[in-house]
Amino acid sequence: MFVEDYKRLRDLMVETQLIPRGIKDERVLIAMRKVPRHLFMPESIRYSAYEDMALPIGEGQTISQPYMVAVMTELLELKGDEKVLEVGTGSGYQAAILAELAREVYTIERIASLAEKAEACLKDIGYENVYVIASDGTIGLPDKAPFDRIIITAATPVLPEPLIGQLKEGGIIVAPVGERFSQILVRGKKEEGVIVEEYHTPCVFVPLIGEYGWKG
Ligand code: SAM
């Protein structure tokens, strides 16, 4: 496939999967039309990159469904000047979308080989405002905190305490929270030190494994 073919498929993804399901933030739609999702996945499955599904990226992990990436990003209400923490780099695709919409993105991945691949891909495409860190993201990044926004792209039993501590007052955290095999997308806003939660769409993510997530 040629670059223009992928661009056409990306536009179609936005028109058929995102807009009809209610994604409205124009900046999010522009980013979803722009970021070459296919480059973040193994060559053998790139032809499926703009289909309505999560796909395997190796190590038993997945790149999230485009709609889920768009919903989570929209819930973050990014205006352009935020410092964002993502937990669960995976392929690096969500980090690229965030990098289009925020000032700085720190993204943590527990599997070193995925972190390396994602970092190389982000660099090749030309992102200079994304920092990939290979470690346990449930602990966050105390030395870079506080963050305006935090997004967890793996299923967590609860919002990890260290991440709540690293969120700015007035900041937003978005995460799939619940059981190991079924969750609900939660958006928390920090108001006077407390997280006020809203509940959005049901979802299924791979587990967040770490000190403040699942143990294995
Ligand atoms: N955001 C990713 C993307 O755009 O491709 C998709 C993320 S995938 C659904 C979840 C990722 O979270 C996996 O790559 C997994 O290894 C990672 N993960 C799980 N537990 C983690 C932890 N404690 N810290 C950092 N990453 C973790």
Coordinates of N, CA and C and ligand atoms in Angstrom, one line a residue:
M1 N 0.8 -1.2 0.0 CA 0.0 0.0 0.0 C 0.9 1.3 0.0
F2 N 0.4 2.3 -0.6 CA 1.1 3.6 -0.7 C 0.7 4.5 0.5
V3 N 1.5 5.5 0.7 CA 1.2 6.5 1.8 C -0.2 7.1 1.6
E4 N -0.6 7.4 0.3 CA -1.9 8.0 0.1 C -3.1 7.0 0.4
D5 N -2.8 5.7 0.2 CA -3.8 4.7 0.5 C -4.1 4.7 2.0
Y6 N -3.0 4.7 2.8 CA -3.1 4.7 4.2 C -3.9 6.0 4.7
K7 N -3.6 7.1 4.0 CA -4.2 8.4 4.4 C -5.7 8.3 4.1
R8 N -6.1 7.7 3.0 CA -7.5 7.5 2.7 C -8.2 6.6 3.7
L9 N -7.5 5.5 4.1 CA -8.1 4.6 5.1 C -8.2 5.3 6.5
R10 N -7.3 6.2 6.8 CA -7.3 7.0 8.0 C -8.5 7.9 8.0
D11 N -8.7 8.6 6.9 CA -9.9 9.5 6.8 C -11.2 8.7 7.0
L12 N -11.2 7.6 6.4 CA -12.4 6.7 6.4 C -12.6 6.3 7.9
M13 N -11.6 5.9 8.6 CA -11.7 5.5 10.0 C -12.3 6.7 10.8
V14 N -11.9 7.9 10.5 CA -12.5 9.0 11.3 C -14.0 9.2 10.9
E15 N -14.3 9.1 9.6 CA -15.6 9.4 9.1 C -16.6 8.2 9.6
T16 N -16.1 7.0 9.6 CA -17.0 5.9 9.9 C -17.0 5.3 11.3
Q17 N -15.9 5.5 12.0 CA -15.8 4.9 13.3 C -15.8 6.0 14.4
L18 N -15.3 7.1 14.2 CA -15.2 8.1 15.3 C -16.3 9.1 15.3
I19 N -16.5 9.8 14.2 CA -17.6 10.8 14.2 C -19.0 10.2 14.5
P20 N -19.4 9.2 13.8 CA -20.7 8.6 14.1 C -20.9 8.2 15.6
R21 N -19.8 7.8 16.2 CA -19.9 7.4 17.6 C -19.8 8.5 18.6
G22 N -19.7 9.8 18.1 CA -19.8 10.9 19.0 C -18.5 11.6 19.3
I23 N -17.4 11.3 18.7 CA -16.1 12.1 19.0 C -16.3 13.4 18.3
K24 N -16.2 14.5 19.1 CA -16.5 15.8 18.6 C -15.3 16.8 18.6
D25 N -14.3 16.5 19.5 CA -13.2 17.5 19.7 C -12.4 17.5 18.3
E26 N -12.5 18.7 17.7 CA -11.9 18.9 16.4 C -10.4 18.6 16.4
R27 N -9.7 19.0 17.5 CA -8.3 18.7 17.6 C -8.0 17.2 17.6
V28 N -8.8 16.5 18.3 CA -8.6 15.0 18.4 C -8.8 14.4 17.0
L29 N -9.9 14.9 16.3 CA -10.1 14.3 15.0 C -9.0 14.6 14.0
I30 N -8.4 15.8 14.1 CA -7.3 16.2 13.2 C -6.1 15.3 13.5
A31 N -5.8 15.1 14.8 CA -4.7 14.2 15.2 C -4.9 12.8 14.7
M32 N -6.2 12.3 14.8 CA -6.5 10.9 14.4 C -6.3 10.8 12.8
R33 N -6.6 11.9 12.1 CA -6.5 11.9 10.7 C -5.0 11.9 10.3
K34 N -4.2 12.5 11.2 CA -2.8 12.7 10.8 C -1.8 11.6 11.2
V35 N -1.9 11.0 12.4 CA -0.9 10.1 12.9 C -0.9 8.8 12.1
P36 N 0.2 8.4 11.5 CA 0.2 7.1 10.7 C 0.2 5.9 11.6
R37 N -1.0 5.5 12.1 CA -1.1 4.3 13.0 C -0.4 3.1 12.5
H38 N -0.4 2.9 11.1 CA 0.1 1.6 10.6 C 1.6 1.5 10.9
L39 N 2.3 2.6 11.1 CA 3.8 2.6 11.3 C 4.1 2.0 12.7
F40 N 3.0 2.0 13.6 CA 3.3 1.6 15.0 C 3.0 0.1 15.2
M41 N 2.7 -0.6 14.1 CA 2.4 -2.0 14.2 C 3.3 -2.9 13.3
P42 N 3.4 -4.2 13.6 CA 4.2 -5.1 12.8 C 3.8 -5.0 11.3
E43 N 4.8 -5.0 10.4 CA 4.5 -4.9 9.0 C 3.5 -5.9 8.5
S44 N 3.5 -7.1 9.0 CA 2.6 -8.2 8.5 C 1.1 -7.8 8.7
I45 N 0.8 -6.9 9.6 CA -0.7 -6.6 9.9 C -1.0 -5.2 9.6
R46 N -0.1 -4.5 8.9 CA -0.4 -3.0 8.7 C -1.6 -2.8 7.8
Y47 N -2.0 -3.8 7.0 CA -3.2 -3.6 6.2 C -4.4 -3.5 7.0
S48 N -4.4 -3.9 8.3 CA -5.5 -3.8 9.2 C -5.5 -2.6 10.1
A49 N -4.5 -1.8 9.9 CA -4.2 -0.7 10.9 C -5.4 0.2 11.2
Y50 N -6.3 0.4 10.2 CA -7.4 1.4 10.3 C -8.7 0.7 10.5
E51 N -8.7 -0.6 10.9 CA -9.9 -1.3 11.2 C -10.3 -1.0 12.6
D52 N -11.6 -1.3 12.9 CA -12.2 -1.0 14.2 C -11.9 -2.0 15.3
M53 N -10.6 -2.2 15.6 CA -10.3 -3.2 16.6 C -8.9 -3.0 17.2
A54 N -8.7 -3.6 18.3 CA -7.3 -3.6 18.9 C -6.6 -4.7 18.1
L55 N -5.2 -4.5 18.0 CA -4.4 -5.5 17.3 C -3.2 -5.9 18.0
P56 N -2.6 -7.1 17.8 CA -1.4 -7.5 18.5 C -0.2 -6.8 18.1
I57 N 0.7 -6.4 19.1 CA 1.9 -5.8 18.8 C 3.1 -6.6 19.3
G58 N 2.9 -7.8 19.7 CA 4.0 -8.7 20.3 C 4.0 -8.6 21.8
E59 N 4.7 -9.6 22.4 CA 4.8 -9.7 23.8 C 3.4 -9.9 24.5
G60 N 2.4 -10.4 23.7 CA 1.1 -10.6 24.3 C 0.3 -9.3 24.5
Q61 N 0.8 -8.2 24.0 CA 0.2 -6.9 24.2 C -0.5 -6.4 22.9
T62 N -1.3 -5.3 23.1 CA -2.1 -4.8 21.9 C -1.9 -3.3 21.8
I63 N -2.2 -2.8 20.5 CA -2.4 -1.4 20.2 C -4.0 -1.3 20.3
S64 N -4.4 -0.3 21.1 CA -5.9 -0.1 21.4 C -6.7 0.2 20.1
Q65 N -7.9 -0.1 20.1 CA -8.9 0.2 19.1 C -8.9 1.7 18.8
P66 N -8.9 2.2 17.6 CA -8.9 3.6 17.3 C -9.9 4.4 18.1
Y67 N -11.1 3.9 18.2 CA -12.2 4.6 18.9 C -11.9 4.8 20.4
M68 N -11.3 3.7 21.0 CA -10.9 3.9 22.4 C -9.8 4.9 22.6
V69 N -8.9 5.0 21.6 CA -7.8 6.0 21.7 C -8.5 7.4 21.6
A70 N -9.4 7.5 20.7 CA -10.1 8.8 20.5 C -10.9 9.2 21.7
V71 N -11.7 8.3 22.3 CA -12.5 8.6 23.5 C -11.6 9.0 24.6
M72 N -10.6 8.2 24.9 CA -9.7 8.5 26.1 C -9.0 9.9 25.9
T73 N -8.6 10.2 24.6 CA -7.9 11.4 24.4 C -8.9 12.6 24.5
E74 N -10.1 12.4 24.0 CA -11.1 13.5 24.2 C -11.4 13.8 25.6
L75 N -11.5 12.7 26.4 CA -11.8 12.9 27.9 C -10.7 13.7 28.6
L76 N -9.5 13.7 28.0 CA -8.4 14.4 28.7 C -8.5 16.0 28.5
E77 N -9.4 16.4 27.5 CA -9.6 17.8 27.3 C -8.3 18.6 27.1
L78 N -7.5 18.1 26.2 CA -6.2 18.8 26.0 C -6.3 20.1 25.2
K79 N -5.6 21.1 25.6 CA -5.7 22.4 24.9 C -4.4 22.7 24.2
G80 N -3.3 22.1 24.6 CA -2.0 22.3 23.9 C -0.8 22.6 24.8
D81 N -1.1 23.0 26.1 CA 0.0 23.4 26.9 C 0.3 22.4 28.1
E82 N -0.3 21.2 28.0 CA -0.2 20.3 29.1 C 1.1 19.4 29.1
K83 N 1.4 19.0 30.4 CA 2.4 18.0 30.5 C 1.6 16.7 30.9
V84 N 1.8 15.7 30.0 CA 1.0 14.5 30.2 C 1.8 13.3 30.5
L85 N 1.3 12.4 31.4 CA 1.9 11.1 31.7 C 1.0 10.0 31.1
E86 N 1.6 9.2 30.3 CA 0.9 8.0 29.8 C 1.5 6.7 30.5
V87 N 0.7 5.9 31.0 CA 1.2 4.6 31.6 C 0.7 3.5 30.6
G88 N 1.7 2.8 30.0 CA 1.3 1.7 29.0 C 1.6 2.2 27.6
T89 N 2.9 2.4 27.3 CA 3.3 2.9 26.0 C 2.8 2.0 24.8
G90 N 3.0 0.7 25.1 CA 2.6 -0.3 24.0 C 3.4 0.0 22.7
S91 N 2.6 0.3 21.7 CA 3.2 0.6 20.4 C 3.8 2.0 20.3
G92 N 3.3 2.9 21.1 CA 3.6 4.3 21.0 C 2.6 5.2 20.3
Y93 N 1.6 4.5 19.8 CA 0.6 5.3 19.0 C -0.2 6.3 19.8
Q94 N -0.7 5.9 20.9 CA -1.4 6.8 21.8 C -0.5 8.0 22.2
A95 N 0.7 7.7 22.5 CA 1.7 8.7 22.8 C 1.8 9.7 21.7
A96 N 1.8 9.2 20.4 CA 1.9 10.1 19.3 C 0.7 11.1 19.2
I97 N -0.5 10.5 19.4 CA -1.7 11.3 19.4 C -1.6 12.4 20.5
L98 N -1.1 12.0 21.7 CA -1.0 13.0 22.8 C 0.0 14.0 22.4
A99 N 1.1 13.6 21.8 CA 2.2 14.5 21.4 C 1.7 15.6 20.4
E100 N 0.7 15.2 19.6 CA 0.1 16.2 18.7 C -0.7 17.3 19.4
L101 N -1.2 16.9 20.6 CA -2.2 17.7 21.3 C -1.8 18.4 22.6
A102 N -0.6 18.0 23.1 CA -0.1 18.6 24.3 C 1.3 19.1 24.2
R103 N 1.9 19.7 25.2 CA 3.2 20.2 25.1 C 4.3 19.2 25.3
E104 N 4.1 18.3 26.3 CA 5.1 17.3 26.6 C 4.5 16.0 27.0
V105 N 5.0 14.9 26.6 CA 4.4 13.6 27.0 C 5.5 12.7 27.5
Y106 N 5.3 12.2 28.7 CA 6.1 11.1 29.3 C 5.3 9.9 29.2
T107 N 5.9 8.8 28.7 CA 5.1 7.6 28.5 C 6.0 6.4 29.1
I108 N 5.3 5.6 29.9 CA 6.1 4.5 30.6 C 5.6 3.1 30.1
E109 N 6.5 2.2 29.8 CA 6.2 0.9 29.4 C 7.0 -0.1 30.2
R110 N 6.3 -1.1 30.8 CA 7.1 -2.1 31.6 C 7.9 -3.1 30.8
I111 N 7.5 -3.3 29.5 CA 8.3 -4.3 28.7 C 9.3 -3.6 27.9
A112 N 10.6 -3.8 28.2 CA 11.6 -3.0 27.7 C 11.7 -3.1 26.1
S113 N 11.4 -4.3 25.5 CA 11.5 -4.4 24.1 C 10.4 -3.5 23.4
L114 N 9.2 -3.4 24.0 CA 8.2 -2.6 23.4 C 8.6 -1.1 23.6
A115 N 9.1 -0.8 24.7 CA 9.5 0.6 24.9 C 10.5 1.0 23.9
E116 N 11.5 0.2 23.6 CA 12.5 0.5 22.6 C 11.9 0.7 21.2
K117 N 11.0 -0.2 20.9 CA 10.4 -0.1 19.5 C 9.6 1.1 19.4
A118 N 8.8 1.4 20.4 CA 8.0 2.6 20.4 C 8.8 3.9 20.3
E119 N 9.9 3.9 21.1 CA 10.8 5.1 21.1 C 11.4 5.3 19.7
A120 N 11.8 4.2 19.1 CA 12.4 4.3 17.7 C 11.4 4.8 16.7
C121 N 10.2 4.3 16.8 CA 9.1 4.7 15.9 C 8.8 6.1 16.0
L122 N 8.6 6.6 17.3 CA 8.3 8.0 17.5 C 9.4 8.9 17.0
K123 N 10.6 8.5 17.2 CA 11.7 9.3 16.8 C 11.8 9.3 15.2
D124 N 11.6 8.2 14.6 CA 11.6 8.1 13.1 C 10.6 9.1 12.5
I125 N 9.4 9.1 13.2 CA 8.3 10.0 12.6 C 8.6 11.4 12.9
G126 N 9.4 11.7 13.9 CA 9.9 13.1 14.2 C 9.3 13.7 15.4
Y127 N 8.7 12.9 16.3 CA 8.2 13.5 17.6 C 9.4 13.8 18.5
E128 N 9.4 15.1 19.0 CA 10.5 15.5 19.8 C 10.0 15.9 21.2
N129 N 8.7 15.8 21.4 CA 8.2 16.1 22.8 C 7.6 14.9 23.5
V130 N 8.1 13.7 23.1 CA 7.7 12.5 23.8 C 9.0 11.8 24.4
Y131 N 8.8 11.4 25.7 CA 9.9 10.7 26.4 C 9.4 9.3 26.8
V132 N 10.1 8.3 26.3 CA 9.7 6.9 26.6 C 10.6 6.4 27.8
I133 N 9.9 5.8 28.8 CA 10.7 5.3 29.9 C 10.3 3.8 30.1
A134 N 11.2 3.0 30.3 CA 10.9 1.5 30.5 C 11.0 1.3 32.0
S135 N 9.8 1.2 32.7 CA 9.7 0.9 34.1 C 8.3 0.6 34.5
D136 N 8.1 0.4 35.8 CA 6.7 0.2 36.3 C 6.0 1.5 36.4
G137 N 5.0 1.7 35.5 CA 4.3 3.0 35.5 C 3.3 3.2 36.6
T138 N 3.0 2.1 37.4 CA 2.1 2.3 38.5 C 2.7 3.2 39.6
I139 N 4.0 3.3 39.5 CA 4.7 4.2 40.5 C 4.8 5.6 40.0
G140 N 4.6 5.8 38.7 CA 4.6 7.1 38.1 C 6.0 7.6 37.9
L141 N 6.2 8.9 37.8 CA 7.5 9.5 37.6 C 7.6 10.7 38.6
P142 N 8.0 10.3 39.8 CA 8.0 11.4 40.9 C 8.8 12.6 40.5
D143 N 10.0 12.3 39.8 CA 10.9 13.4 39.5 C 10.4 14.4 38.4
K144 N 9.4 13.9 37.6 CA 8.8 14.8 36.6 C 7.4 15.4 37.0
A145 N 6.9 14.9 38.1 CA 5.6 15.4 38.6 C 5.7 16.8 39.0
P146 N 4.5 17.5 39.1 CA 3.2 17.0 38.8 C 2.8 17.1 37.3
F147 N 1.8 16.3 37.0 CA 1.3 16.3 35.6 C -0.1 16.9 35.5
D148 N -0.3 17.6 34.4 CA -1.7 18.2 34.1 C -2.7 17.1 33.8
R149 N -2.2 16.0 33.1 CA -3.1 14.9 32.7 C -2.3 13.6 32.9
I150 N -3.1 12.6 33.2 CA -2.5 11.2 33.3 C -3.5 10.3 32.6
I151 N -3.0 9.4 31.8 CA -3.8 8.4 31.1 C -3.1 7.0 31.3
I152 N -4.0 6.1 31.7 CA -3.5 4.7 31.9 C -4.1 3.9 30.8
T153 N -3.3 3.2 30.0 CA -3.9 2.5 28.8 C -3.8 1.0 29.1
A154 N -3.9 0.6 30.3 CA -4.0 -0.8 30.7 C -5.0 -0.9 31.8
A155 N -5.6 -2.1 32.0 CA -6.7 -2.2 32.9 C -6.2 -2.2 34.4
T156 N -6.8 -1.4 35.2 CA -6.3 -1.3 36.6 C -7.4 -1.6 37.6
P157 N -7.1 -2.3 38.7 CA -8.1 -2.5 39.7 C -8.6 -1.3 40.3
V158 N -7.7 -0.3 40.5 CA -8.0 1.0 41.1 C -7.1 2.1 40.5
L159 N -7.4 3.3 40.7 CA -6.5 4.4 40.2 C -5.3 4.3 41.2
P160 N -4.1 4.0 40.7 CA -2.9 3.9 41.6 C -2.7 5.1 42.4
E161 N -2.5 4.9 43.7 CA -2.3 6.0 44.6 C -1.1 7.0 44.2
P162 N 0.0 6.4 43.8 CA 1.1 7.3 43.5 C 0.8 8.3 42.3
L163 N -0.1 7.8 41.4 CA -0.4 8.6 40.2 C -1.4 9.7 40.6
I164 N -2.3 9.4 41.5 CA -3.2 10.4 42.1 C -2.3 11.5 42.7
G165 N -1.3 11.1 43.4 CA -0.4 12.1 44.1 C 0.3 12.9 43.1
Q166 N 0.6 12.4 41.9 CA 1.4 13.1 40.9 C 0.5 13.9 39.9
L167 N -0.8 13.9 40.2 CA -1.7 14.7 39.3 C -1.9 16.1 39.9
K168 N -1.8 17.1 39.1 CA -2.0 18.5 39.6 C -3.4 18.7 40.1
E169 N -3.5 19.7 41.0 CA -4.9 20.1 41.4 C -5.6 20.7 40.1
G170 N -6.8 20.2 39.9 CA -7.5 20.6 38.6 C -7.2 19.7 37.5
G171 N -6.3 18.8 37.7 CA -5.9 17.9 36.6 C -6.9 16.7 36.3
I172 N -6.7 16.0 35.2 CA -7.6 15.0 34.8 C -6.8 13.6 34.7
I173 N -7.4 12.6 35.2 CA -6.8 11.2 35.0 C -7.9 10.4 34.3
V174 N -7.5 9.6 33.3 CA -8.4 8.7 32.5 C -7.8 7.3 32.5
A175 N -8.7 6.3 32.9 CA -8.2 4.9 33.0 C -9.3 3.9 32.9
P176 N -9.0 2.7 32.3 CA -10.0 1.6 32.4 C -9.9 1.0 33.8
V177 N -10.9 1.1 34.6 CA -10.9 0.6 36.0 C -11.9 -0.5 36.1
G178 N -11.5 -1.6 36.8 CA -12.5 -2.7 37.1 C -11.8 -4.0 37.3
E179 N -12.5 -5.0 36.7 CA -12.0 -6.4 36.9 C -10.9 -6.7 35.8
R180 N -10.3 -7.8 35.9 CA -9.2 -8.1 35.0 C -9.7 -8.2 33.6
F181 N -10.9 -8.7 33.3 CA -11.3 -8.9 32.0 C -12.5 -8.0 31.6
S182 N -12.8 -7.1 32.4 CA -13.9 -6.1 31.9 C -13.8 -4.9 32.9
Q183 N -13.8 -3.7 32.2 CA -13.6 -2.5 32.9 C -14.6 -1.4 32.4
I184 N -14.5 -0.3 33.2 CA -15.3 0.9 32.7 C -14.3 2.0 32.6
L185 N -14.5 2.8 31.6 CA -13.5 4.0 31.5 C -13.9 5.0 32.5
V186 N -12.9 5.4 33.3 CA -13.2 6.3 34.4 C -12.4 7.6 34.1
R187 N -13.1 8.8 34.3 CA -12.4 10.0 34.2 C -12.4 10.6 35.6
G188 N -11.3 10.9 36.2 CA -11.2 11.6 37.5 C -10.7 13.0 37.4
K189 N -11.3 13.9 38.1 CA -10.8 15.3 38.2 C -10.4 15.5 39.6
K190 N -9.2 16.1 39.7 CA -8.7 16.4 41.1 C -9.2 17.7 41.6
E191 N -10.1 17.6 42.6 CA -10.7 18.8 43.2 C -10.4 18.9 44.7
E192 N -9.7 19.9 45.1 CA -9.3 20.0 46.5 C -8.6 18.7 47.0
G193 N -7.7 18.2 46.2 CA -7.0 17.0 46.6 C -7.7 15.7 46.5
V194 N -9.0 15.7 46.1 CA -9.7 14.5 46.0 C -10.1 14.2 44.5
I195 N -10.1 13.0 44.1 CA -10.5 12.6 42.8 C -12.0 12.4 42.7
V196 N -12.6 13.3 41.8 CA -14.1 13.1 41.6 C -14.3 12.4 40.3
E197 N -14.9 11.2 40.4 CA -15.0 10.3 39.3 C -16.2 10.4 38.5
E198 N -16.1 10.2 37.1 CA -17.2 10.1 36.2 C -17.0 8.8 35.5
Y199 N -18.1 8.1 35.1 CA -18.0 6.8 34.5 C -18.5 6.9 33.1
H200 N -17.7 6.3 32.1 CA -18.0 6.4 30.7 C -18.2 5.0 30.2
T201 N -17.6 4.7 29.0 CA -17.9 3.4 28.3 C -17.3 2.2 28.9
P202 N -18.0 1.0 28.8 CA -17.4 -0.3 29.2 C -16.2 -0.6 28.2
C203 N -15.2 -1.3 28.7 CA -14.1 -1.6 27.8 C -13.3 -2.8 28.3
V204 N -12.4 -3.3 27.5 CA -11.5 -4.4 27.9 C -10.1 -4.1 27.5
F205 N -9.2 -4.0 28.4 CA -7.8 -3.7 28.2 C -7.0 -4.8 28.8
V206 N -5.7 -5.0 28.3 CA -4.8 -5.9 28.9 C -4.4 -5.3 30.3
P207 N -4.0 -6.2 31.2 CA -3.8 -5.7 32.6 C -2.6 -4.9 32.9
L208 N -2.8 -4.0 33.8 CA -1.7 -3.1 34.3 C -1.0 -4.0 35.4
I209 N 0.2 -4.3 35.1 CA 0.9 -5.2 36.1 C 2.0 -4.4 36.8
G210 N 2.0 -4.4 38.1 CA 3.0 -3.6 38.8 C 2.7 -3.5 40.2
E211 N 3.5 -2.7 40.9 CA 3.4 -2.6 42.4 C 2.0 -2.1 42.8
Y212 N 1.4 -1.2 42.0 CA 0.0 -0.7 42.4 C -1.0 -1.1 41.4
G213 N -0.7 -2.2 40.6 CA -1.7 -2.7 39.7 C -1.9 -4.2 40.1
W214 N -2.1 -5.0 39.1 CA -2.1 -6.5 39.4 C -0.7 -7.0 39.6
K215 N -0.6 -8.1 40.3 CA 0.8 -8.6 40.7 C 1.4 -9.4 39.6
G216 N 0.6 -9.8 38.6 CA 1.2 -10.7 37.6 C 0.1 -11.3 36.8
Ligands
SAM1 N1 -1.2 2.9 24.5 C1 -0.8 1.7 23.8 C2 -0.7 2.0 22.3 O1 -1.0 3.1 21.9 O2 -0.2 1.1 21.6 C3 -1.6 0.5 24.1 C4 -1.3 0.0 25.4 S1 -1.6 -1.7 25.7 C5 -3.3 -1.8 25.6 C6 -1.1 -1.8 27.4 C7 0.3 -1.7 27.7 O3 0.5 -1.4 29.1 C8 1.1 -2.9 27.3 O4 2.1 -2.6 26.4 C9 1.7 -3.4 28.7 O5 2.9 -4.0 28.6 C10 1.7 -2.0 29.4 N2 1.8 -2.2 30.9 C11 1.2 -3.0 31.7 N3 1.5 -2.8 33.0 C12 2.3 -1.7 33.0 C13 3.0 -1.0 34.0 N4 2.9 -1.3 35.3 N5 3.8 0.0 33.6 C14 3.9 0.4 32.3 N6 3.3 -0.3 31.3 C15 2.5 -1.3 31.6

